Amino acid sequence: MGDILGMCITHSIASGMGGARTAGDLVARVQMARGMKTKDAKKYVADKLKVSVLDLTDSTVMTVVREELGLGCVAQLPGHPKGMEAKFNIAKLLDIEINSVNKFKQKTGMFTPASA
Amino acid sequence: MMANTMQRFGDGYLREMTETELRKDIEEGAHDAADRCGGSPLSDDELKHLFDIYASPRRFISVEPGNEILLSHDGGTIKLNVGVSGGAGLGLDIGRRTCTEIYERVLGSDTMDFGHVDYSFKPSKNILADEQQEMEQTLLSTIIPIYYGAMPNLGSYTRPDGPFRNPTTLLTEGKIEEAREASEEMMEAATRDMVYVASGMYEAGADGVNFDTTGGFGDVDFLSTLRACEILKKKYPNMFIEMGMAAEFILGIHGALTYDGVRLAGLWPHQQVKLAAKAGVTVYGPVVNTNTRRSCAWNVARLCTMLKSCMEAAEIPVHPNMGMGVGGSPLTDIIASDAVSRGSTAVAEISRVDGL
């Protein structure tokens, strides 16, 4: 976005997808992993989550979806996946490689990813 | 009677303008961009949309549902604690891991940039292990994508800060060949540092790297970064690479440098994006400078016109810079939300960019 103090909050409310409050981080991950334009990345994520594109920025719908699928939420709910645990589920559900997840698997001897 | 509007200017201050003056400002901004870099002009509908955004008396404007875009950052985490290059931080006594968690859980960020306080590759290489350690810890506790961000900052390679002769000093002495030789030496060292640091952070688990303020030292800076991207993409095909620019126009510090047969000096965003894609960049971040003497409406009309050509040429996602002094935002540390929200809405709905 750019510099500097508090400006990101305004962008987030004016035009942003909402990050982990909604599905912004998931759409970003698909764009980053597959180089998709945002419109295509939104459709890809919506299809994977079995929701509409409009649902992706609805925090009420997405909180339920994220809890059900174990994708992590902004609220750190007891017993629910958080941090790295949630990223394991995100990589699997979206069918993308997440570098830190692959590194975790390598370091813990779970298995070596094909792309490593 | 002609209706009056309140318009924010590039210097950050509000001034009164009539609707006729506002309409004229928008048309002049669009013409200025078209005159400078060519490409398609804004349509009547696009000009009207811009006018509606800027004529509104509301203090905050936003996109319609469905038109939301992604937000990537530069220098993100360090803005909450120490600031950028020793100034203007919020002063929170927290580390970058906590900063990232705040961005994720409080501020709703889609992604986060994780950088060193100097935010340049050259100083980062000396403390790479520290950077890796903090990145690894942060990746365990967060969900959103995190990339390492830094500036190529070729200026830091010149004497007395670095080992090389300063091309800009040599140019003022009329030593053109010597200036070019010095530029080429600097590029080699800078590319090596960028690849070293980015590789180390990717090995630590980062999702990728953000080359921020690319082109700050003109074509010398741009070429060394394009070369670094090319090397990194071959080394790590899955690495996310974002390239954010320093200015709208590539200065010819060297003047004769080319990439893929294209001379770099004088390139505009719609030409820069093609080379970025060729080098393996995933997301390209164009810059359009803010003119502080003109209204934000003038500046954003100019921005949208330049972005229109850029979006037509782009085969990769585009996230324009929309912060202090660029992207139609005023040149102030704390930017008024009326200005930011209008610019944000305009590029999302008129330029149809992929993110900011």
Coordinates of C-alpha atoms in Angstrom, one line a residue:
Chain A
M1 CA 0.0 0.0 0.0
G2 CA 2.6 2.5 1.0
D3 CA 3.5 4.9 3.9
I4 CA 2.7 5.6 6.6
L5 CA 0.8 6.0 9.9
G6 CA -2.7 4.5 10.1
M7 CA -3.3 4.8 6.4
C8 CA -3.7 1.0 6.0
I9 CA -6.8 1.1 8.3
T10 CA -8.5 3.5 5.9
H11 CA -7.7 1.4 2.8
S12 CA -8.8 -1.7 4.7
I13 CA -12.2 -0.3 5.3
A14 CA -12.7 1.6 2.0
S15 CA -11.6 -1.2 -0.4
G16 CA -10.0 -4.1 1.5
M17 CA -11.2 -7.7 1.7
G18 CA -10.7 -7.9 5.4
G19 CA -7.9 -10.4 5.9
A20 CA -8.6 -13.2 8.4
R21 CA -11.8 -11.5 9.5
T22 CA -13.2 -12.7 6.2
A23 CA -11.3 -14.5 3.3
G24 CA -8.8 -11.8 2.4
D25 CA -5.8 -13.9 3.4
L26 CA -7.1 -16.9 1.5
V27 CA -7.6 -14.9 -1.7
A28 CA -4.2 -13.3 -1.2
R29 CA -2.6 -16.8 -0.8
V30 CA -4.1 -18.0 -4.1
Q31 CA -2.9 -14.8 -5.9
M32 CA 0.6 -15.3 -4.4
A33 CA 0.8 -19.0 -5.1
R34 CA -0.8 -19.1 -8.6
G35 CA -0.3 -15.6 -9.9
M36 CA -4.1 -15.2 -10.4
K37 CA -5.8 -11.8 -10.9
T38 CA -7.9 -10.9 -7.9
K39 CA -11.2 -11.6 -9.7
D40 CA -10.1 -15.1 -10.6
A41 CA -8.6 -15.7 -7.2
K42 CA -11.9 -14.8 -5.5
K43 CA -13.8 -17.2 -7.7
Y44 CA -11.2 -20.0 -7.0
V45 CA -11.5 -19.5 -3.2
A46 CA -15.3 -19.2 -3.3
D47 CA -15.6 -22.5 -5.2
K48 CA -13.2 -24.3 -2.8
L49 CA -15.1 -23.0 0.2
K50 CA -18.5 -23.6 -1.4
V51 CA -19.7 -20.1 -0.8
S52 CA -20.5 -17.1 -3.1
V53 CA -18.0 -14.5 -4.1
L54 CA -20.0 -11.9 -2.1
D55 CA -19.7 -14.2 1.0
L56 CA -15.9 -13.9 0.9
T57 CA -16.1 -10.4 2.4
D58 CA -19.0 -11.1 4.8
S59 CA -17.4 -11.5 8.3
T60 CA -20.5 -13.2 9.7
V61 CA -20.6 -15.9 7.0
M62 CA -16.8 -16.3 6.9
T63 CA -16.4 -16.6 10.7
V64 CA -18.7 -19.7 10.6
V65 CA -17.0 -21.1 7.5
R66 CA -13.5 -20.6 8.9
E67 CA -14.5 -22.2 12.2
E68 CA -16.1 -25.2 10.5
L69 CA -13.2 -25.8 8.1
G70 CA -10.4 -25.1 10.7
L71 CA -8.9 -22.2 8.8
G72 CA -8.2 -20.0 11.8
C73 CA -10.0 -16.9 12.9
V74 CA -9.1 -13.5 14.4
A75 CA -10.5 -14.8 17.7
Q76 CA -8.2 -17.4 19.1
L77 CA -10.9 -19.9 20.0
P78 CA -9.9 -22.7 22.5
G79 CA -9.5 -26.0 20.7
H80 CA -9.6 -24.6 17.2
P81 CA -6.6 -24.5 14.8
K82 CA -4.4 -21.5 15.1
G83 CA -1.2 -20.2 13.4
M84 CA 0.7 -23.1 11.7
E85 CA -2.2 -25.6 12.4
A86 CA -4.6 -23.4 10.4
K87 CA -2.1 -23.0 7.6
F88 CA -1.9 -26.8 7.2
N89 CA -5.7 -26.8 6.6
I90 CA -5.5 -23.8 4.3
A91 CA -2.8 -25.4 2.1
K92 CA -4.8 -28.6 1.8
L93 CA -8.2 -27.0 1.2
L94 CA -7.0 -24.5 -1.4
D95 CA -4.6 -27.0 -3.0
I96 CA -1.6 -24.7 -2.8
E97 CA 1.9 -24.9 -1.5
I98 CA 2.7 -22.8 1.6
N99 CA 6.4 -22.5 2.2
S100 CA 6.2 -22.4 6.0
V101 CA 4.0 -25.5 6.1
N102 CA 6.4 -27.4 3.9
K103 CA 9.3 -26.3 6.1
F104 CA 7.4 -27.5 9.2
K105 CA 6.8 -30.9 7.5
Q106 CA 10.5 -31.2 6.5
K107 CA 11.7 -30.3 10.0
T108 CA 9.4 -32.7 11.8
G109 CA 10.0 -35.5 9.4
M110 CA 6.4 -35.7 8.3
F111 CA 7.3 -36.0 4.6
T112 CA 9.2 -34.2 1.9
P113 CA 7.0 -32.1 -0.4
A114 CA 7.3 -32.7 -4.1
S115 CA 8.4 -29.1 -4.7
A116 CA 11.2 -29.1 -2.1
Chain B
M1 CA -25.7 29.2 -8.1
M2 CA -22.6 27.0 -8.5
A3 CA -22.3 24.4 -5.7
N4 CA -19.1 24.4 -3.7
T5 CA -17.1 21.3 -2.6
M6 CA -14.2 20.9 -0.2
Q7 CA -11.2 19.3 -1.8
R8 CA -8.1 17.9 -0.2
F9 CA -4.8 18.9 -1.9
G10 CA -1.5 17.1 -2.3
D11 CA 0.0 19.2 0.5
G12 CA -2.6 17.8 2.9
Y13 CA -4.8 20.9 3.3
L14 CA -8.5 21.4 2.4
R15 CA -9.6 24.1 0.0
E16 CA -12.9 25.1 -1.4
M17 CA -13.6 24.4 -5.1
T18 CA -16.8 24.9 -7.2
E19 CA -18.1 21.9 -9.1
T20 CA -17.0 23.4 -12.3
E21 CA -13.4 23.8 -11.0
L22 CA -13.5 20.2 -9.7
R23 CA -14.6 18.9 -13.1
K24 CA -11.9 20.9 -14.8
D25 CA -9.3 19.6 -12.4
I26 CA -10.2 16.0 -13.0
E27 CA -10.0 16.5 -16.8
E28 CA -6.7 18.3 -16.6
G29 CA -5.2 15.5 -14.4
A30 CA -6.3 12.9 -16.9
H31 CA -4.9 14.9 -19.8
D32 CA -1.6 15.4 -18.0
A33 CA -1.1 11.6 -17.7
A34 CA -2.2 10.9 -21.2
D35 CA 0.2 13.6 -22.6
R36 CA 3.1 12.2 -20.7
C37 CA 2.8 8.4 -21.1
G38 CA 0.2 8.0 -23.9
G39 CA -2.3 5.1 -23.7
S40 CA -6.0 5.1 -23.5
P41 CA -7.8 8.2 -22.0
L42 CA -10.5 7.8 -19.3
S43 CA -14.0 7.4 -20.7
D44 CA -16.8 9.8 -20.0
D45 CA -18.3 7.3 -17.6
E46 CA -15.0 6.9 -15.7
L47 CA -14.6 10.7 -15.5
K48 CA -18.1 11.0 -14.1
H49 CA -17.4 8.3 -11.6
L50 CA -14.4 10.2 -10.4
F51 CA -16.4 13.4 -10.2
D52 CA -19.1 11.7 -8.1
I53 CA -16.4 10.4 -5.7
Y54 CA -14.8 13.8 -5.2
A55 CA -17.9 15.9 -5.3
S56 CA -19.5 13.9 -2.5
P57 CA -19.6 15.8 0.8
R58 CA -19.2 12.6 2.8
R59 CA -16.0 12.3 4.9
F60 CA -15.5 8.6 3.9
I61 CA -16.2 6.8 0.6
S62 CA -16.0 3.1 0.0
V63 CA -16.4 0.5 -2.8
E64 CA -19.6 -1.4 -3.4
P65 CA -19.7 -5.0 -2.1
G66 CA -18.0 -7.3 -4.6
N67 CA -15.4 -4.7 -5.6
E68 CA -13.0 -5.3 -2.7
I69 CA -9.4 -5.8 -3.5
L70 CA -6.3 -7.3 -1.8
L71 CA -3.9 -5.3 0.4
S72 CA -0.2 -5.9 0.4
H73 CA 2.2 -3.8 2.6
D74 CA 5.7 -2.3 2.5
G75 CA 7.6 -1.9 5.7
G76 CA 4.4 -3.1 7.5
T77 CA 5.6 -4.4 10.9
I78 CA 8.2 -1.7 11.5
K79 CA 5.6 1.1 11.3
L80 CA 4.1 0.1 14.6
N81 CA 7.3 0.1 16.6
V82 CA 10.4 2.0 15.6
G83 CA 9.4 3.4 12.3
V84 CA 11.1 3.5 8.9
S85 CA 14.8 4.4 8.8
G86 CA 14.8 5.8 12.3
G87 CA 11.8 8.1 12.1
A88 CA 8.1 8.4 12.3
G89 CA 7.2 5.1 13.9
L90 CA 4.3 4.7 16.3
G91 CA 6.7 3.9 19.1
L92 CA 5.0 0.8 20.4
D93 CA 7.4 -1.3 22.5
I94 CA 6.8 -4.5 20.7
G95 CA 8.6 -6.8 18.3
R96 CA 7.7 -7.7 14.7
R97 CA 6.0 -10.9 15.7
T98 CA 3.5 -9.0 17.9
C99 CA 3.2 -6.4 15.1
T100 CA 2.2 -9.1 12.7
E101 CA -0.3 -10.5 15.0
I102 CA -1.9 -7.0 15.5
Y103 CA -2.1 -6.5 11.7
E104 CA -3.7 -10.0 11.4
R105 CA -6.2 -9.9 14.3
V106 CA -6.9 -6.3 14.9
L107 CA -6.3 -4.5 11.6
G108 CA -7.7 -7.1 9.2
S109 CA -4.6 -7.2 6.9
D110 CA -4.7 -9.7 4.0
T111 CA -0.8 -10.0 4.1
M112 CA 2.1 -8.6 6.0
D113 CA 5.6 -7.3 5.1
F114 CA 8.3 -8.1 7.6
G115 CA 11.4 -6.0 7.3
H116 CA 14.5 -4.7 9.1
V117 CA 14.5 -1.3 10.6
D118 CA 16.7 0.2 7.9
Y119 CA 14.5 -1.6 5.4
S120 CA 17.4 -2.2 2.9
F121 CA 19.0 -5.4 1.7
K122 CA 22.6 -4.3 2.3
P123 CA 22.4 -3.9 6.1
S124 CA 20.1 -7.0 6.4
K125 CA 22.7 -9.4 5.1
N126 CA 24.9 -8.8 8.1
I127 CA 22.1 -9.8 10.5
L128 CA 20.4 -12.5 8.3
A129 CA 20.4 -15.1 11.1
D130 CA 18.5 -12.7 13.4
E131 CA 16.0 -11.9 10.7
Q132 CA 15.4 -15.6 10.0
Q133 CA 15.0 -16.4 13.7
E134 CA 12.2 -13.7 14.2
M135 CA 10.5 -14.7 10.9
E136 CA 10.5 -18.4 11.9
Q137 CA 8.8 -17.6 15.3
T138 CA 6.3 -15.3 13.6
L139 CA 5.3 -17.9 11.0
L140 CA 4.4 -20.4 13.8
S141 CA 1.8 -18.1 15.4
T142 CA 0.2 -16.4 12.4
I143 CA -2.1 -17.3 9.5
I144 CA -1.8 -14.5 6.9
P145 CA 1.0 -14.6 4.2
I146 CA 4.2 -13.0 5.3
Y147 CA 7.0 -11.9 3.0
Y148 CA 10.3 -10.2 3.7
G149 CA 10.5 -6.6 2.5
A150 CA 13.4 -4.4 1.8
M151 CA 14.6 -1.7 -0.6
P152 CA 17.3 -2.4 -3.2
N153 CA 18.6 1.0 -2.2
L154 CA 21.6 1.2 -4.6
G155 CA 22.5 4.6 -3.1
S156 CA 23.8 2.8 0.0
Y157 CA 26.5 1.2 -2.1
T158 CA 28.2 4.5 -2.9
R159 CA 31.0 6.1 -0.9
P160 CA 31.1 7.0 2.0
D161 CA 28.4 4.4 2.9
G162 CA 29.6 1.8 0.5
P163 CA 32.6 0.8 -1.5
F164 CA 31.8 2.2 -4.9
R165 CA 32.3 5.6 -6.6
N166 CA 29.1 7.6 -6.7
P167 CA 27.8 7.8 -10.3
T168 CA 25.8 10.9 -9.7
T169 CA 28.9 12.7 -8.4
L170 CA 30.9 11.5 -11.4
L171 CA 28.1 12.7 -13.7
T172 CA 28.3 16.2 -12.3
E173 CA 32.1 16.1 -13.1
G174 CA 31.3 15.1 -16.7
K175 CA 32.8 11.7 -16.2
I176 CA 30.1 9.7 -18.0
E177 CA 32.1 6.5 -18.7
E178 CA 33.4 6.3 -15.2
A179 CA 29.8 6.9 -13.9
R180 CA 28.6 4.0 -16.0
E181 CA 31.5 1.7 -14.8
A182 CA 30.6 2.5 -11.2
S183 CA 26.9 1.8 -11.8
E184 CA 27.7 -1.6 -13.2
E185 CA 30.0 -2.5 -10.3
M186 CA 27.2 -1.5 -7.8
M187 CA 24.6 -3.5 -9.6
E188 CA 26.6 -6.7 -9.3
A189 CA 27.0 -6.3 -5.6
A190 CA 23.4 -5.3 -5.0
T191 CA 22.0 -8.2 -7.0
R192 CA 24.2 -10.6 -5.0
D193 CA 22.9 -9.1 -1.7
M194 CA 19.3 -9.2 -2.7
V195 CA 19.5 -12.9 -3.8
Y196 CA 21.4 -13.8 -0.6
V197 CA 18.9 -12.1 1.8
A198 CA 15.8 -13.2 -0.1
S199 CA 17.1 -16.8 -0.3
G200 CA 17.8 -16.8 3.4
M201 CA 14.4 -15.6 4.3
Y202 CA 12.6 -18.0 2.0
E203 CA 14.7 -20.8 3.6
A204 CA 13.3 -19.6 6.9
G205 CA 9.8 -20.2 5.6
A206 CA 8.7 -16.7 4.4
D207 CA 6.1 -16.7 1.6
G208 CA 8.3 -14.6 -0.5
V209 CA 10.0 -11.2 -0.9
N210 CA 8.9 -7.6 -1.6
F211 CA 11.4 -5.4 -3.5
D212 CA 10.1 -2.1 -2.3
T213 CA 11.1 1.3 -3.8
T214 CA 12.6 -0.3 -6.8
G215 CA 14.1 2.2 -9.2
G216 CA 15.0 4.7 -6.5
F217 CA 18.4 4.9 -8.1
G218 CA 16.9 4.8 -11.6
D219 CA 17.7 2.3 -14.3
V220 CA 20.7 1.0 -12.2
D221 CA 18.4 0.1 -9.4
F222 CA 15.7 -1.4 -11.7
L223 CA 18.1 -3.6 -13.6
S224 CA 19.8 -5.0 -10.5
T225 CA 16.4 -5.9 -9.1
L226 CA 15.1 -7.5 -12.3
R227 CA 18.2 -9.6 -12.3
A228 CA 17.7 -10.6 -8.7
C229 CA 14.1 -11.6 -9.4
E230 CA 15.2 -13.7 -12.4
I231 CA 17.7 -15.6 -10.3
L232 CA 15.3 -16.1 -7.4
K233 CA 12.5 -17.4 -9.6
K234 CA 14.8 -20.0 -11.1
K235 CA 16.1 -21.0 -7.7
Y236 CA 12.7 -21.1 -6.0
P237 CA 9.9 -21.4 -8.6
N238 CA 7.1 -21.2 -5.9
M239 CA 8.5 -18.0 -4.3
F240 CA 6.1 -15.0 -4.2
I241 CA 7.9 -11.9 -5.5
E242 CA 6.4 -8.4 -5.3
M243 CA 8.1 -5.4 -6.9
G244 CA 7.0 -2.0 -5.7
M245 CA 8.4 1.0 -7.5
A246 CA 9.9 4.2 -6.3
A247 CA 8.5 6.6 -8.9
E248 CA 6.4 6.7 -12.0
F249 CA 9.3 7.1 -14.4
I250 CA 12.7 5.3 -14.6
L251 CA 15.5 7.8 -14.4
G252 CA 18.5 7.2 -16.6
I253 CA 21.3 7.3 -14.1
H254 CA 23.3 5.0 -16.5
G255 CA 21.2 5.7 -19.5
A256 CA 22.2 2.8 -21.7
L257 CA 21.0 -0.2 -19.6
T258 CA 18.6 -2.7 -21.2
Y259 CA 16.7 -5.7 -20.1
D260 CA 15.4 -8.2 -22.7
G261 CA 16.4 -5.7 -25.4
V262 CA 14.4 -2.8 -23.9
R263 CA 16.1 0.4 -22.7
L264 CA 15.1 1.0 -19.1
A265 CA 15.6 4.7 -18.8
G266 CA 12.3 6.6 -19.5
L267 CA 9.9 3.6 -19.0
W268 CA 6.4 4.3 -17.6
P269 CA 4.3 1.8 -15.5
H270 CA 2.7 0.2 -18.5
Q271 CA 6.1 -0.6 -19.9
Q272 CA 7.7 -1.5 -16.5
V273 CA 5.1 -4.1 -15.8
K274 CA 6.0 -6.2 -18.9
L275 CA 9.6 -6.4 -17.8
A276 CA 8.7 -7.2 -14.2
A277 CA 6.6 -10.1 -15.5
K278 CA 9.4 -11.3 -17.7
A279 CA 11.8 -11.4 -14.7
G280 CA 9.4 -13.6 -12.7
V281 CA 7.6 -10.9 -10.5
T282 CA 4.3 -12.2 -9.1
V283 CA 2.7 -8.8 -8.2
Y284 CA 3.8 -5.4 -9.6
G285 CA 3.4 -2.2 -7.7
P286 CA 3.4 0.9 -9.9
V287 CA 3.9 4.4 -8.4
V288 CA 2.4 7.6 -9.7
N289 CA 3.8 10.6 -7.9
T290 CA 1.6 13.1 -6.1
N291 CA 1.8 16.8 -7.1
T292 CA 1.5 18.7 -3.8
R293 CA 0.2 21.8 -5.5
R294 CA -2.7 20.2 -7.2
S295 CA -5.9 18.7 -5.7
C296 CA -6.2 15.0 -4.9
A297 CA -8.9 14.8 -7.5
W298 CA -6.4 16.1 -10.1
N299 CA -3.8 13.6 -8.8
V300 CA -6.1 10.6 -8.8
A301 CA -7.4 11.4 -12.3
R302 CA -3.8 11.3 -13.4
L303 CA -3.2 8.1 -11.5
C304 CA -6.3 6.3 -12.9
T305 CA -5.2 7.3 -16.5
M306 CA -1.7 5.9 -16.0
L307 CA -3.2 2.8 -14.4
K308 CA -5.6 2.2 -17.3
S309 CA -2.7 1.6 -19.7
C310 CA -0.8 -0.4 -17.0
M311 CA -3.8 -2.7 -16.4
E312 CA -4.3 -3.2 -20.2
A313 CA -0.6 -4.2 -20.5
A314 CA -0.4 -6.3 -17.3
E315 CA -0.5 -10.1 -17.4
I316 CA 0.3 -10.2 -13.7
P317 CA -1.6 -8.8 -10.7
V318 CA -1.1 -5.1 -10.0
H319 CA -1.0 -3.4 -6.6
P320 CA -0.3 0.3 -7.0
N321 CA 1.3 2.2 -4.2
M322 CA -1.3 4.4 -2.4
G323 CA 0.6 5.9 0.5
M324 CA 2.2 9.2 1.5
G325 CA 3.1 11.3 -1.5
V326 CA 2.1 8.7 -4.1
G327 CA -1.1 7.4 -5.7
G328 CA -3.0 10.6 -5.2
S329 CA -2.4 10.6 -1.4
P330 CA -1.2 13.8 0.2
L331 CA 2.5 14.2 1.2
T332 CA 1.8 14.0 5.0
D333 CA 2.8 11.4 7.6
I334 CA -0.8 11.1 8.9
I335 CA -3.0 11.1 5.8
A336 CA -6.6 12.3 6.0
S337 CA -9.1 9.5 5.6
D338 CA -11.3 11.5 3.2
A339 CA -8.4 11.6 0.8
V340 CA -7.3 8.0 1.2
S341 CA -10.8 6.5 1.0
R342 CA -11.5 8.4 -2.2
G343 CA -8.3 7.3 -3.9
S344 CA -8.7 3.8 -2.7
T345 CA -12.3 3.6 -4.0
A346 CA -11.3 5.2 -7.4
V347 CA -8.5 2.7 -8.2
A348 CA -10.6 -0.3 -7.1
E349 CA -13.7 0.7 -9.1
I350 CA -12.3 2.7 -12.0
S351 CA -8.9 1.2 -12.6
R352 CA -10.0 -2.3 -11.5
V353 CA -6.6 -3.0 -9.9
D354 CA -6.0 -6.3 -8.1
G355 CA -4.9 -4.7 -4.9
L356 CA -2.9 -1.9 -3.2

